[in-house]
XYZ file of C-alpha atoms in Angstrom:
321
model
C 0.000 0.000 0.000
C 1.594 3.535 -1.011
C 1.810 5.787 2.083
C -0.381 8.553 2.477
C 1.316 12.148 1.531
C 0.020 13.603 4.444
C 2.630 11.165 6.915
C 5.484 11.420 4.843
C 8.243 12.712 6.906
C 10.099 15.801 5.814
C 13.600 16.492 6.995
C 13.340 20.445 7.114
C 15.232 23.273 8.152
C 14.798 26.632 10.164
C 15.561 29.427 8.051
C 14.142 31.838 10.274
C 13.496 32.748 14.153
C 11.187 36.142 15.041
C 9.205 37.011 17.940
C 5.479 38.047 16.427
C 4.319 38.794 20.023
C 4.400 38.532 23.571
C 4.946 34.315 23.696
C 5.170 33.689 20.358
C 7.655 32.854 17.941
C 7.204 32.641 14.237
C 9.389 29.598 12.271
C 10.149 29.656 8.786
C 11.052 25.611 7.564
C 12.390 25.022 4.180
C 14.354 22.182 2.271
C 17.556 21.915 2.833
C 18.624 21.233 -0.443
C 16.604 23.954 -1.770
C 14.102 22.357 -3.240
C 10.039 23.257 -2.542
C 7.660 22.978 0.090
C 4.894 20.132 -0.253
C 1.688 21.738 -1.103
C -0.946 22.876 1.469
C -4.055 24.650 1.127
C -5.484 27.015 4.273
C -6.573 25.409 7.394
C -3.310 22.743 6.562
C -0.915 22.384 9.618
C 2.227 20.312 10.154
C 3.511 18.411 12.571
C 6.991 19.134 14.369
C 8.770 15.828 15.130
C 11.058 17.182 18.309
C 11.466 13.690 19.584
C 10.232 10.193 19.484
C 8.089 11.029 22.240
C 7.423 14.481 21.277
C 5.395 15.650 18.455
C 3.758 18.561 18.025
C 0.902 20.357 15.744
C 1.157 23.843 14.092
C -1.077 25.907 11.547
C 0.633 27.038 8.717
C 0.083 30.773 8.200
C 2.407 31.604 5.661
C 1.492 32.711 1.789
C 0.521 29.554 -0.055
C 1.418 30.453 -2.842
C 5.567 30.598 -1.368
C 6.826 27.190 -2.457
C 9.953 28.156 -0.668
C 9.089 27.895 2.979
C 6.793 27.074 5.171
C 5.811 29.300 8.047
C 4.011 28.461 11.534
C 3.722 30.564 14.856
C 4.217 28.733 18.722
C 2.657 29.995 21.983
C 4.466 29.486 24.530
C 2.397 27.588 26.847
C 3.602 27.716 30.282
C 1.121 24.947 31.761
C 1.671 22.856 28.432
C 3.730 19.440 27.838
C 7.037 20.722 26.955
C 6.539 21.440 23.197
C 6.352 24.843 22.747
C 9.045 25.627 25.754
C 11.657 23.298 23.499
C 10.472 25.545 20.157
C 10.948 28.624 22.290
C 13.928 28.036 23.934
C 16.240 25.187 22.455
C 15.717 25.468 18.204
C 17.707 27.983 16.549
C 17.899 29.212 13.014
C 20.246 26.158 10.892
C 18.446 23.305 12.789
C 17.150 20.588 10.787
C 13.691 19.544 12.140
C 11.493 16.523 10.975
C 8.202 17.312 10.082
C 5.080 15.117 9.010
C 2.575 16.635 6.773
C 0.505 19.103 5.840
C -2.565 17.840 6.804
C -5.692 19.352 6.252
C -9.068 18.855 8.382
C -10.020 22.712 9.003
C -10.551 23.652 5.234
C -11.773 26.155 3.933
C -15.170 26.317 1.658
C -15.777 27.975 -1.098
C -18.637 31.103 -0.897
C -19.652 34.586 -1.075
C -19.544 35.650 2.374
C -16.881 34.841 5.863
C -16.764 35.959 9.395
C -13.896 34.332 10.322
C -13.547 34.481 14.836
C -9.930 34.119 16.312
C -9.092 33.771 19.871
C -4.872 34.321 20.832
C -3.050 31.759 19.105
C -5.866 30.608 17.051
C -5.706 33.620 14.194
C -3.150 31.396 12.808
C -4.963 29.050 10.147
C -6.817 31.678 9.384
C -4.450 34.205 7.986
C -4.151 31.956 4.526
C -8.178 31.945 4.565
C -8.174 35.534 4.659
C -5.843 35.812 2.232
C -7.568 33.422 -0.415
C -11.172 35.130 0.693
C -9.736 38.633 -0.552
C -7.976 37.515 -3.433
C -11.683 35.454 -4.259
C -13.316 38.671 -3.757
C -15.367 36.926 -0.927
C -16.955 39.593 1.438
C -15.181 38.829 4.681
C -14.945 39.750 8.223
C -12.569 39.019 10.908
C -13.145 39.198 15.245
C -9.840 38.865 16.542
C -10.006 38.396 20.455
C -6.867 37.559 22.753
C -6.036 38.897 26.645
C -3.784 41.814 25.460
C -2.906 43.619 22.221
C 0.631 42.944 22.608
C 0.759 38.664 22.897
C -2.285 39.062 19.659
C 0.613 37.859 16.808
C -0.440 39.726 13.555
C -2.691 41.786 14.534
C -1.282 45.371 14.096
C -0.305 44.120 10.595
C -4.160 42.702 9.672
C -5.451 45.509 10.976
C -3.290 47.934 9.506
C -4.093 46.132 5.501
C -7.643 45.544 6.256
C -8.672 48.531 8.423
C -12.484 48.079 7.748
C -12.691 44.669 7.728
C -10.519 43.135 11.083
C -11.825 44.006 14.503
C -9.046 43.418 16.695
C -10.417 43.237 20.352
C -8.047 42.856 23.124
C -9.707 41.494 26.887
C -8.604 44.022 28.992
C -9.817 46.873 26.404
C -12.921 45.462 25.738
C -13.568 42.488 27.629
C -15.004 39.525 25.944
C -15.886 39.301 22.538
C -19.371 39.987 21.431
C -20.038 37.104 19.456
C -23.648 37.655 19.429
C -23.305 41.428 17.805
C -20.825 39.600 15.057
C -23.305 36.998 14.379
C -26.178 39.129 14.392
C -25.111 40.988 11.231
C -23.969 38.326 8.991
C -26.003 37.559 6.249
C -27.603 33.915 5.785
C -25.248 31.466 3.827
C -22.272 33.169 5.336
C -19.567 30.673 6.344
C -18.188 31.054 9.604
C -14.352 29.759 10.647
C -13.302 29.737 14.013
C -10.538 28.934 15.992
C -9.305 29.303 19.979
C -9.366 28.187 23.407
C -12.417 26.055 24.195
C -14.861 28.280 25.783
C -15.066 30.843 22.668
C -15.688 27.966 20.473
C -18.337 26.579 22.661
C -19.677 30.147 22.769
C -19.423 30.272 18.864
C -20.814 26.962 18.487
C -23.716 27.897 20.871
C -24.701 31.065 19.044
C -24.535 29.480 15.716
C -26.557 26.251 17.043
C -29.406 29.226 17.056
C -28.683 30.130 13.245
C -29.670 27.626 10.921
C -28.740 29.749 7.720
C -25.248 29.758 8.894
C -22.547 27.426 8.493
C -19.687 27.266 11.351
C -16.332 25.333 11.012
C -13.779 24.966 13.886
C -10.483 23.926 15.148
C -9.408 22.820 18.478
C -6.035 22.719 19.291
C -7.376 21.007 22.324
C -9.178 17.871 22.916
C -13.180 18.930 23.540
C -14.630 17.455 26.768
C -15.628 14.194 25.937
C -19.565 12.858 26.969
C -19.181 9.243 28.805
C -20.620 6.139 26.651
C -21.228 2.548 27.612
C -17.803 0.811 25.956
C -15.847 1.408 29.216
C -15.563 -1.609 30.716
C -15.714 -4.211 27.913
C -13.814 -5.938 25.226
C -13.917 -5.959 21.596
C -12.065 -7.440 18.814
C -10.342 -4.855 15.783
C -10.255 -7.312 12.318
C -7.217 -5.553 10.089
C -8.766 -5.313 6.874
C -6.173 -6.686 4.930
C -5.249 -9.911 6.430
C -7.885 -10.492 8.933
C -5.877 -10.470 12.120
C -7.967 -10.177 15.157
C -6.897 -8.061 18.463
C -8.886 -7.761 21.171
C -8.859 -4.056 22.792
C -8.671 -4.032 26.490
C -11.524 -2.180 28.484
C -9.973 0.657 29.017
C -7.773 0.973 25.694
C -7.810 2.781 22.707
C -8.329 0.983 19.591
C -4.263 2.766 19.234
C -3.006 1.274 22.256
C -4.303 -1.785 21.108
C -2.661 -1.499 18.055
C 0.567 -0.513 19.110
C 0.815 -3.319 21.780
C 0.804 -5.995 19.469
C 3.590 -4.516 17.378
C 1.284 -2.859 14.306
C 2.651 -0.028 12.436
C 0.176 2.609 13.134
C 0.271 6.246 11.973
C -0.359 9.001 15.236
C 0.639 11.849 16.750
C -1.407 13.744 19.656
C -2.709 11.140 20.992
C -5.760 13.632 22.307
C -8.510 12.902 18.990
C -7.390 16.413 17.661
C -4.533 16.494 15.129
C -5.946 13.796 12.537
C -3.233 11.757 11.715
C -4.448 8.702 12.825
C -7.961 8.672 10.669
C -8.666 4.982 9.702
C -10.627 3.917 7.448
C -13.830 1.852 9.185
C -15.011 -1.407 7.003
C -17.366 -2.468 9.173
C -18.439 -2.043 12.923
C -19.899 0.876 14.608
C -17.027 2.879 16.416
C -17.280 4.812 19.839
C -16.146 8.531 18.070
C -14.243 10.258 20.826
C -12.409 12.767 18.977
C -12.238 16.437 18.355
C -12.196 16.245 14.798
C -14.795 15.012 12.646
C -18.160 16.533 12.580
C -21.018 14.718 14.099
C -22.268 14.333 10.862
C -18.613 13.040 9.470
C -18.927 10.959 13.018
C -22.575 9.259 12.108
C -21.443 8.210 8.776
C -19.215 5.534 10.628
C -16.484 5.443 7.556
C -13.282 6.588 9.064
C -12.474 6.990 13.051
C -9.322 8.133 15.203
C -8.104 5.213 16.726
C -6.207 7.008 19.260
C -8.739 7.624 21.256
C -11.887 5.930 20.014
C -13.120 2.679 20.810
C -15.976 0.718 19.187
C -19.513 0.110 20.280
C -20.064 -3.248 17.909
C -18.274 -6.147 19.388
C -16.369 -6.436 16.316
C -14.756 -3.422 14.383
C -12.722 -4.142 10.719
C -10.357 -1.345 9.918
C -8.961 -0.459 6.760
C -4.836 -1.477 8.267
């Protein structure tokens, strides 16, 4: 079977280092033999192989059309695992970094109309998607929230090139966003992206649940809480499609953990049901969705699940492996 693109490993280099904002850092990657990028489309994001053990996602938020580099921004996150601390502190311009990807599960639609809602960190997949809704001649929009105007990376300079259409509205300015004016005054069919901490996209997501002539997307860069189901506690076998090998998962595994215990080669890298790369491809069964990922409605078709945190609510579960 020909690997997928999207976990190809890339042996990359850092071509450039810059502070963007209070926390954050802003790495340029490119090949080190001078050759081009992969491509990507907005929404894409990479992952940044630090370690076996550590592995980390990014947006890109570069141009796309720049087949030279590719560009992502780190917050420093002081209560995080480690990642962003070893971006911040230990690479340096002239490392050579292994990355896996782009991947793309946030992307963007095609239409007339976008408010696109950032909180912090999260304004970085949608830079490209601003970029390709101007150059569309999409009418578009952009709330940009974060806790002061100095850690918001890329604000002044959206701001500055789109002065009537970026609202750039720091916490202890304004205090927190007004989601419900914003969504008040887009028109129906408008496409809405957004991207942040967990409570504005439950906020988001709770507004637009009210809007039925609206169409939200979002990305987490953290796993959203998760609602207990009945597969705790029990057994169930995993077929692999292609030579029928049966392994039970434990009750309280992962169809992953499963997986990696008995020595299959199995694509993943957060381990929290939020980065994508280990989507496999269901065959049969009825799998126990707990990611962050897929849509319920991509969820209730039942073709494709992340096995790193999912388990399965048939007895039985066949996997495309």
């Amino acid at each position: 079977m020909a690997q997928n693109p999207e976990h190809v490993h890339h042996k990359m280099q850092v071509v450039t280092k810059e502070s963007v904002a209070d926390g954050v850092v802003s790495l340029s990657l490119a090949d080190p033999d001078g050759g081009t990028v992969p491509d990507w489309q907005p929404g894409s994001h990479i992952d940044l192989v630090l370690d076996d053990d550590t592995i980390r996602q990014y947006s890109l938020c570069g141009e796309v059309s720049d087949r030279s580099r590719l560009r992502i921004a780190i917050l420093r996150e002081s209560g995080g695992r480690g990642g962003s601390r070893r971006v911040h502190d230990e690479v340096e311009v002239g490392d050579i970094i292994d990355v896996k990807g782009p991947r793309n599960h946030f992307p963007l639609v095609d239409n007339s109309a976008y408010l696109f809602v950032a909180g912090g960190i999260g304004i970085t997949p949608l830079i490209p998607m601003i970029a390709q809704a101007e150059s569309s001649g999409a009418e578009w929009t952009l709330l940009f929230g974060g806790r002061t105007r100095s850690g918001m990376a890329f604000a002044h300079d959206l701001a500055e090139r789109h002065p009537d259409q970026v609202l750039v509205r720091p916490q202890d300015e304004f205090g927190l966003l007004d989601l419900a004016a914003a969504l008040q005054t887009v028109q129906p069919g408008t496409a809405v992206y957004c991207c942040g901490p967990e409570p504005l996209l439950d906020a988001t997501e709770s507004l637009c649940a009210t809007r039925d002539d609206i169409e939200l997307h979002v990305e987490r860069f953290a796993p959203k809480a998760r609602v207990d189901t009945d597969t705790a506690g029990t057994t169930f076998e995993v077929v692999l499609g292609e030579g029928g090998r049966e392994i039970t998962v434990g009750e309280d595994e992962s169809v992953l953990d499963a997986l990696l215990r008995e020595g299959v080669d199995a694509d993943f890298s957060c381990r929290e049901g939020t980065c994508g790369t280990c989507e496999t491809g269901v065959l049969e069964g009825v799998p126990d969705h707990r990611d962050s990922v897929l849509t319920d409605e991509e969820q209730a078709e039942n073709d494709c699940m992340m096995v790193c945190v999912s388990r399965s609510c048939s007895k039985r579960l066949v996997l495309d492996l």
